Short mmCIF file of C-alpha atoms and ligand atoms in Angstrom, two decimals:
data_model
loop_
_atom_site.label_atom_id
_atom_site.label_comp_id
_atom_site.label_asym_id
_atom_site.label_seq_id
_atom_site.Cartn_x
_atom_site.Cartn_y
_atom_site.Cartn_z
CA MET A 208 16.06 -60.20 -42.68
CA GLU A 209 17.48 -57.20 -44.53
CA ASP A 210 21.22 -56.65 -44.31
CA ILE A 211 22.27 -53.84 -42.00
CA LEU A 212 25.25 -51.67 -42.90
CA THR A 213 27.00 -49.65 -40.20
CA LEU A 214 29.58 -46.96 -40.87
CA GLY A 215 32.15 -46.99 -38.07
CA ILE A 216 34.38 -44.02 -37.33
CA GLU A 217 37.47 -44.27 -35.12
CA SER A 218 39.65 -41.31 -34.12
CA SER A 219 40.32 -41.83 -30.40
CA CYS A 220 44.13 -41.79 -30.62
CA ASP A 221 46.53 -41.78 -33.57
CA GLU A 222 44.59 -43.72 -36.21
CA THR A 223 41.94 -42.14 -38.42
CA SER A 224 39.80 -45.03 -39.55
CA VAL A 225 36.44 -45.47 -41.27
CA ALA A 226 34.86 -48.84 -42.04
CA ILE A 227 31.67 -50.28 -43.44
CA VAL A 228 30.54 -53.55 -41.89
CA LYS A 229 27.60 -55.78 -42.84
CA ASN A 230 25.48 -57.28 -40.04
CA GLY A 231 28.22 -56.65 -37.50
CA ARG A 232 30.42 -59.46 -38.82
CA GLU A 233 31.52 -58.87 -42.40
CA ILE A 234 34.00 -56.16 -43.36
CA LEU A 235 33.15 -54.41 -46.62
CA SER A 236 35.95 -51.88 -46.10
CA ASN A 237 38.25 -50.87 -43.26
CA ILE A 238 40.49 -47.91 -44.12
CA ILE A 239 43.14 -47.08 -41.51
CA ASP A 240 45.20 -43.95 -41.88
CA THR A 241 47.89 -44.22 -39.22
CA GLN A 242 49.78 -41.26 -37.78
CA ILE A 243 52.58 -43.39 -36.30
CA PRO A 244 55.31 -41.86 -38.56
CA ILE A 245 54.17 -38.36 -37.49
CA HIS A 246 54.39 -39.07 -33.73
CA GLU A 247 57.46 -41.33 -33.87
CA LYS A 248 59.89 -38.45 -33.63
CA TYR A 249 58.28 -37.22 -30.38
CA GLY A 250 58.46 -40.69 -28.78
CA GLY A 251 54.68 -40.80 -28.23
CA VAL A 252 51.36 -39.37 -29.36
CA VAL A 253 51.11 -35.56 -29.21
CA PRO A 254 47.35 -34.95 -28.71
CA GLU A 255 47.07 -31.61 -30.54
CA ILE A 256 48.99 -32.91 -33.55
CA ALA A 257 46.78 -36.01 -33.57
CA SER A 258 43.59 -33.88 -33.65
CA ARG A 259 44.84 -31.74 -36.50
CA ASN A 260 45.80 -34.75 -38.57
CA HIS A 261 42.41 -36.39 -37.94
CA ILE A 262 40.74 -33.26 -39.36
CA GLU A 263 42.94 -33.44 -42.42
CA ALA A 264 42.28 -37.17 -42.96
CA ILE A 265 38.66 -37.85 -41.97
CA SER A 266 36.88 -36.85 -45.17
CA ARG A 267 39.42 -38.56 -47.42
CA VAL A 268 39.32 -41.77 -45.37
CA THR A 269 35.49 -41.82 -45.42
CA LYS A 270 35.34 -41.43 -49.19
CA LYS A 271 37.88 -44.22 -49.59
CA ALA A 272 35.90 -46.52 -47.27
CA LEU A 273 32.68 -45.96 -49.26
CA LYS A 274 34.45 -46.50 -52.56
CA GLU A 275 36.13 -49.71 -51.45
CA ALA A 276 32.87 -51.08 -50.03
CA ASN A 277 31.11 -50.06 -53.23
CA VAL A 278 28.23 -48.50 -51.32
CA ASN A 279 26.87 -44.96 -51.13
CA LEU A 280 25.88 -43.03 -48.03
CA GLU A 281 22.17 -43.60 -48.69
CA GLN A 282 22.67 -47.34 -48.21
CA ILE A 283 24.14 -46.94 -44.71
CA ASP A 284 21.72 -47.81 -41.88
CA ALA A 285 23.54 -46.18 -38.95
CA ILE A 286 26.50 -43.89 -38.33
CA THR A 287 28.50 -45.31 -35.43
CA PRO A 288 31.43 -43.19 -34.22
CA THR A 289 33.65 -43.81 -31.17
CA TYR A 290 32.82 -41.22 -28.48
CA GLY A 291 35.25 -42.40 -25.76
CA PRO A 292 37.52 -43.24 -24.08
CA GLY A 293 40.50 -41.53 -25.70
CA LEU A 294 42.05 -38.14 -26.39
CA VAL A 295 39.29 -35.56 -26.24
CA GLY A 296 40.39 -33.45 -29.23
CA ALA A 297 40.96 -36.53 -31.35
CA LEU A 298 37.61 -38.08 -30.38
CA LEU A 299 35.79 -34.84 -31.21
CA VAL A 300 36.92 -34.97 -34.84
CA GLY A 301 35.40 -38.39 -35.62
CA LEU A 302 32.36 -37.79 -33.45
CA SER A 303 31.59 -34.39 -35.01
CA TYR A 304 32.04 -35.85 -38.48
CA GLY A 305 29.68 -38.68 -37.58
CA LYS A 306 27.12 -36.25 -36.16
CA ALA A 307 27.28 -34.14 -39.33
CA LEU A 308 26.72 -37.23 -41.50
CA SER A 309 23.83 -38.34 -39.31
CA TYR A 310 22.16 -34.92 -39.50
CA ALA A 311 22.73 -34.38 -43.22
CA LEU A 312 21.54 -37.89 -44.18
CA ASN A 313 18.86 -38.19 -41.53
CA LYS A 314 20.35 -41.52 -40.39
CA PRO A 315 20.55 -42.73 -36.78
CA LEU A 316 23.58 -41.74 -34.74
CA VAL A 317 24.75 -44.60 -32.50
CA GLY A 318 27.72 -43.91 -30.23
CA VAL A 319 30.31 -46.63 -29.56
CA ASN A 320 32.57 -47.17 -26.57
CA HIS A 321 36.09 -47.80 -27.90
CA ILE A 322 36.65 -50.70 -25.48
CA GLN A 323 33.42 -52.35 -26.63
CA GLY A 324 34.87 -51.98 -30.15
CA HIS A 325 38.05 -53.85 -29.22
CA ILE A 326 35.93 -56.69 -27.81
CA ALA A 327 33.84 -56.76 -31.00
CA ALA A 328 36.98 -57.30 -33.15
CA ASN A 329 36.53 -60.94 -32.14
CA TYR A 330 33.07 -61.13 -33.74
CA ILE A 331 34.60 -60.25 -37.11
CA THR A 332 37.42 -62.79 -36.82
CA TYR A 333 35.10 -65.52 -35.50
CA PRO A 334 31.61 -65.34 -37.06
CA GLU A 335 30.44 -68.13 -34.71
CA LEU A 336 31.52 -66.42 -31.45
CA LYS A 337 28.64 -65.42 -29.18
CA PRO A 338 28.53 -64.15 -25.58
CA PRO A 339 28.94 -65.11 -22.81
CA PHE A 340 32.74 -65.17 -22.62
CA ILE A 341 35.61 -63.60 -20.69
CA CYS A 342 37.46 -60.86 -22.58
CA VAL A 343 41.01 -59.93 -21.66
CA MET A 344 41.22 -56.38 -22.91
CA MET A 345 44.81 -55.09 -23.24
CA SER A 346 45.50 -51.82 -25.01
CA GLY A 347 47.58 -48.67 -24.78
CA GLY A 348 45.10 -46.94 -22.49
CA ASN A 349 43.18 -49.79 -20.81
CA THR A 350 43.71 -53.18 -19.21
CA GLN A 351 40.71 -55.02 -17.90
CA ILE A 352 39.12 -58.43 -17.60
CA VAL A 353 35.53 -58.23 -18.73
CA HIS A 354 32.67 -60.68 -18.35
CA VAL A 355 30.90 -60.23 -21.69
CA LYS A 356 27.37 -61.24 -20.69
CA GLY A 357 25.73 -60.10 -23.92
CA TYR A 358 26.63 -58.04 -27.00
CA THR A 359 25.91 -54.85 -25.08
CA GLU A 360 26.09 -56.11 -21.50
CA PHE A 361 29.38 -56.16 -19.63
CA GLU A 362 30.77 -56.58 -16.14
CA VAL A 363 34.33 -55.46 -15.44
CA LEU A 364 35.86 -58.11 -13.15
CA GLY A 365 39.29 -56.51 -12.77
CA LYS A 366 41.28 -53.59 -14.10
CA THR A 367 44.65 -51.92 -13.80
CA ARG A 368 45.19 -49.67 -10.81
CA ASP A 369 47.99 -47.72 -12.51
CA ASP A 370 49.58 -48.17 -15.95
CA ALA A 371 47.80 -49.89 -18.81
CA ILE A 372 49.75 -52.87 -20.11
CA GLY A 373 50.44 -51.18 -23.48
CA GLU A 374 51.70 -48.11 -21.66
CA ALA A 375 54.13 -50.35 -19.74
CA PHE A 376 55.35 -51.93 -23.01
CA ASP A 377 55.83 -48.46 -24.51
CA LYS A 378 57.75 -47.17 -21.47
CA VAL A 379 60.01 -50.22 -21.33
CA ALA A 380 60.73 -49.80 -25.04
CA ARG A 381 61.61 -46.17 -24.50
CA VAL A 382 63.96 -46.94 -21.60
CA VAL A 383 65.87 -49.58 -23.54
CA GLY A 384 66.02 -47.25 -26.55
CA LEU A 385 63.62 -48.95 -28.96
CA GLY A 386 61.37 -45.97 -29.72
CA TYR A 387 57.62 -45.62 -30.33
CA PRO A 388 55.34 -47.53 -30.58
CA GLY A 389 57.20 -49.83 -28.23
CA GLY A 390 55.02 -52.94 -28.00
CA PRO A 391 55.88 -54.48 -31.38
CA LYS A 392 59.59 -53.62 -30.88
CA VAL A 393 59.76 -55.25 -27.42
CA ASP A 394 57.94 -58.27 -28.90
CA LYS A 395 60.53 -58.59 -31.69
CA LEU A 396 63.61 -58.11 -29.51
CA ALA A 397 62.31 -60.47 -26.80
CA LYS A 398 62.36 -63.30 -29.37
CA GLU A 399 66.17 -63.09 -29.33
CA GLY A 400 66.41 -63.22 -25.53
CA ILE A 401 65.86 -65.50 -22.57
CA PRO A 402 63.89 -64.35 -19.50
CA GLU A 403 66.86 -64.38 -17.10
CA TYR A 404 65.68 -61.54 -14.81
CA GLU A 405 63.15 -62.16 -12.05
CA LEU A 406 60.76 -59.18 -11.93
CA PRO A 407 58.25 -58.36 -9.16
CA LYS A 408 54.64 -59.26 -9.85
CA THR A 409 51.83 -57.54 -7.98
CA HIS A 410 48.83 -59.54 -6.83
CA PHE A 411 45.58 -58.28 -5.33
CA GLU A 412 42.74 -60.05 -3.56
CA ASN A 413 40.48 -59.24 -6.46
CA LEU A 414 41.24 -59.37 -10.20
CA ASP A 415 42.92 -55.97 -10.45
CA PHE A 416 46.35 -55.43 -12.02
CA SER A 417 49.34 -53.22 -11.37
CA PHE A 418 52.09 -52.86 -13.94
CA SER A 419 54.02 -49.92 -12.52
CA GLY A 420 56.15 -52.14 -10.23
CA ILE A 421 57.30 -54.36 -13.10
CA LYS A 422 57.96 -51.30 -15.25
CA THR A 423 59.99 -49.55 -12.52
CA ALA A 424 62.00 -52.74 -11.89
CA VAL A 425 62.90 -52.86 -15.61
CA ILE A 426 63.91 -49.18 -15.55
CA ASN A 427 66.07 -49.69 -12.42
CA LEU A 428 67.74 -52.84 -13.75
CA ASN A 429 68.53 -51.05 -16.98
CA HIS A 430 70.12 -48.12 -15.11
CA LYS A 431 72.08 -50.22 -12.63
CA THR A 432 73.40 -53.00 -14.86
CA GLN A 433 76.28 -52.23 -17.18
CA ASN A 434 75.94 -53.70 -20.67
CA ILE A 435 72.61 -55.22 -19.84
CA ASN A 436 71.31 -57.72 -22.37
CA LYS A 437 68.31 -55.81 -23.71
CA ALA A 438 66.78 -58.82 -25.43
CA ASN A 439 66.84 -60.73 -22.12
CA LEU A 440 65.35 -57.74 -20.32
CA CYS A 441 62.50 -57.52 -22.85
CA ALA A 442 61.91 -61.30 -22.62
CA SER A 443 61.82 -61.10 -18.80
CA PHE A 444 59.37 -58.18 -18.86
CA GLN A 445 57.11 -59.94 -21.35
CA LYS A 446 57.17 -63.18 -19.33
CA ALA A 447 56.28 -61.37 -16.08
CA VAL A 448 53.34 -59.40 -17.50
CA THR A 449 52.02 -62.45 -19.34
CA GLU A 450 52.07 -64.53 -16.14
CA VAL A 451 50.11 -61.87 -14.27
CA ILE A 452 47.53 -61.58 -17.06
CA ILE A 453 47.09 -65.35 -17.30
CA GLU A 454 46.81 -65.84 -13.52
CA ASN A 455 44.00 -63.28 -13.35
CA THR A 456 42.28 -64.73 -16.40
CA ILE A 457 42.20 -68.17 -14.78
CA LYS A 458 40.75 -66.62 -11.60
CA ALA A 459 38.07 -64.86 -13.71
CA SER A 460 37.24 -68.14 -15.40
CA GLN A 461 36.88 -69.90 -12.03
CA LEU A 462 34.73 -67.07 -10.69
CA THR A 463 32.31 -67.14 -13.61
CA ASN A 464 32.60 -70.79 -14.58
CA ILE A 465 33.30 -69.72 -18.17
CA LYS A 466 36.18 -71.29 -20.11
CA THR A 467 35.70 -69.29 -23.31
CA ILE A 468 38.35 -66.57 -23.38
CA ALA A 469 38.77 -63.83 -25.99
CA LEU A 470 41.71 -61.42 -26.19
CA ALA A 471 41.37 -57.82 -27.36
CA GLY A 472 43.33 -54.58 -27.81
CA GLY A 473 46.69 -53.69 -29.31
CA VAL A 474 48.73 -55.78 -26.86
CA SER A 475 46.81 -58.91 -27.86
CA ALA A 476 48.99 -58.77 -31.00
CA ASN A 477 51.94 -59.79 -28.79
CA SER A 478 53.34 -63.12 -29.98
CA HIS A 479 54.35 -64.38 -26.51
CA ILE A 480 50.98 -63.49 -24.98
CA ARG A 481 49.16 -65.19 -27.88
CA SER A 482 51.18 -68.39 -27.63
CA GLU A 483 50.87 -68.60 -23.83
CA PHE A 484 47.10 -68.15 -24.07
CA LEU A 485 46.89 -70.80 -26.78
CA ASN A 486 48.68 -73.18 -24.40
CA LEU A 487 45.64 -72.90 -22.13
CA GLU A 488 43.65 -74.83 -24.73
CA LYS A 489 45.43 -77.97 -23.43
CA GLU A 490 43.65 -77.32 -20.12
CA GLY A 491 40.20 -77.16 -21.69
CA TYR A 492 39.95 -73.43 -22.38
CA LYS A 493 38.74 -72.17 -25.75
CA ILE A 494 40.84 -69.20 -26.83
CA TYR A 495 39.80 -66.54 -29.35
CA MET A 496 42.08 -63.77 -30.56
CA PRO A 497 41.39 -61.15 -33.22
CA ASP A 498 43.29 -61.13 -36.53
CA LEU A 499 46.47 -59.13 -36.05
CA LYS A 500 45.19 -56.22 -38.14
CA LEU A 501 42.07 -56.00 -35.94
CA CYS A 502 43.98 -55.94 -32.62
CA THR A 503 45.11 -52.32 -32.90
CA ASP A 504 42.75 -49.40 -33.48
CA ASN A 505 40.49 -49.71 -36.51
CA ALA A 506 36.95 -48.69 -37.43
CA ALA A 507 35.72 -52.17 -38.44
CA MET A 508 35.58 -53.21 -34.79
CA ILE A 509 33.73 -49.94 -34.03
CA ALA A 510 31.20 -50.60 -36.83
CA SER A 511 30.68 -54.13 -35.45
CA ALA A 512 30.03 -52.87 -31.91
CA GLY A 513 27.88 -50.11 -33.49
CA TYR A 514 25.75 -52.77 -35.18
CA TYR A 515 25.02 -54.48 -31.85
CA ASN A 516 24.22 -51.13 -30.21
CA TYR A 517 21.94 -50.30 -33.14
CA ILE A 518 19.98 -53.56 -33.08
CA SER A 519 19.65 -53.30 -29.29
CA GLY A 520 17.80 -50.03 -29.91
CA ARG A 521 20.43 -47.48 -28.94
CA ARG A 522 20.01 -44.08 -30.59
CA ASP A 523 21.98 -40.96 -29.67
CA GLU A 524 21.06 -37.30 -29.93
CA LEU A 525 23.28 -34.82 -31.74
CA THR A 526 24.20 -33.53 -28.27
CA LEU A 527 26.32 -36.68 -27.72
CA ASN A 528 29.69 -35.46 -26.48
CA ALA A 529 33.18 -36.95 -26.48
CA LYS A 530 33.96 -38.65 -23.15
CA PRO A 531 37.71 -39.09 -22.64
CA ASN A 532 37.20 -41.29 -19.54
CA LEU A 533 34.18 -43.25 -20.73
CA LYS A 534 33.81 -46.55 -18.83
CA LEU A 535 32.45 -49.81 -20.18
CA THR A 536 29.95 -50.12 -17.35
O1 LIG B 886 44.53 -50.97 -28.90
P1 LIG B 886 45.56 -49.99 -29.34
O2 LIG B 886 45.86 -49.87 -30.80
O3 LIG B 886 45.23 -48.54 -28.85
C1 LIG B 886 44.48 -48.25 -27.76
O4 LIG B 886 43.23 -48.32 -27.88
O5 LIG B 886 45.10 -47.96 -26.71
O6 LIG B 886 46.85 -50.40 -28.53
C2 LIG B 886 48.07 -49.77 -28.71
C3 LIG B 886 49.07 -50.44 -27.80
C4 LIG B 886 50.42 -49.73 -27.76
O7 LIG B 886 50.79 -49.56 -26.40
C5 LIG B 886 51.33 -50.70 -28.48
O8 LIG B 886 52.68 -50.61 -28.04
C6 LIG B 886 50.71 -52.03 -28.13
O9 LIG B 886 49.33 -51.80 -28.23
N1 LIG B 886 51.10 -53.12 -29.03
C7 LIG B 886 51.80 -54.19 -28.62
C8 LIG B 886 52.04 -54.98 -29.77
N2 LIG B 886 51.46 -54.35 -30.84
C9 LIG B 886 50.88 -53.22 -30.37
N3 LIG B 886 52.25 -54.53 -27.40
C10 LIG B 886 52.94 -55.68 -27.29
N4 LIG B 886 53.23 -56.48 -28.35
C11 LIG B 886 52.80 -56.18 -29.59
N5 LIG B 886 53.08 -56.97 -30.63
#
């Protein structure tokens, strides 16, 4: 079989990224131009500023990705941009760029769901991993437990009813004065603390989540307690959210009779979450987690998902539009 090269484009939030991936599994290049320093001073991503910076970066990042992969545009088999979910203005930049490349080169345009991309990060880290498995998808905008039935076939078993888990990390970080992006900062500070505070955990009949109660409890404790130990507060928050995630994952495993679990999304970079999931291996689970650099937004995961969409026969018209609320199923 001939090798297939996909060119992934990611611009759904504050990273402009372009990657070239071979056969869905091997990264030839993965250039990530992050805007974190630009948004840091506002305490979060400012959508209009993000869009403008994507426009400024996209061409440069693409050229760099081609150069590093040592391939030219003619050698690319499919152009695979993210078209949702995410910030609409930001998505439009990468998608329009991808559409222009597809039209000019007469190459297939194959749209990618950003969440599908996060799941596919595992295929790059683990060349042997194949569906079916359960994916615990935890990012800044989404939290869901997905039954990955095939490379392009998914069933969402449970999802958040309010905040995404990354959003909760970012808000907690803001309240305790750690700044943006909060997840890695909470992770670091929690290592110096002990989880002394009992926080409320919400349970539902099904596999849904709610993180707003835990988040509000952290905010209230912080306001009401003088000289609160911030490291202990972060450790308590992290422990509570991890317990909820793991409880629901075990339920999903029992429901589907699948003990292969993969993590995905920015929050799967969290050291406590990773070590607690690894502990499950003692109970017969097989745990997969993407390389740290593939947990947060990047185009390699998009090019990998794009490859599976491409070989499954998906082709998009140039009328493909950005879908800020695009669902996995
Ligand atoms: O997947 P991602 O890069 O973007 C989305 O697609 O949403 O996830 C970003 C989220 C942010 O909320 C960030 O604070 C969180 O991932 N994050 C972490 C860690 N690293 C990134 N949260 C907890 N612990 C971390 N080490």
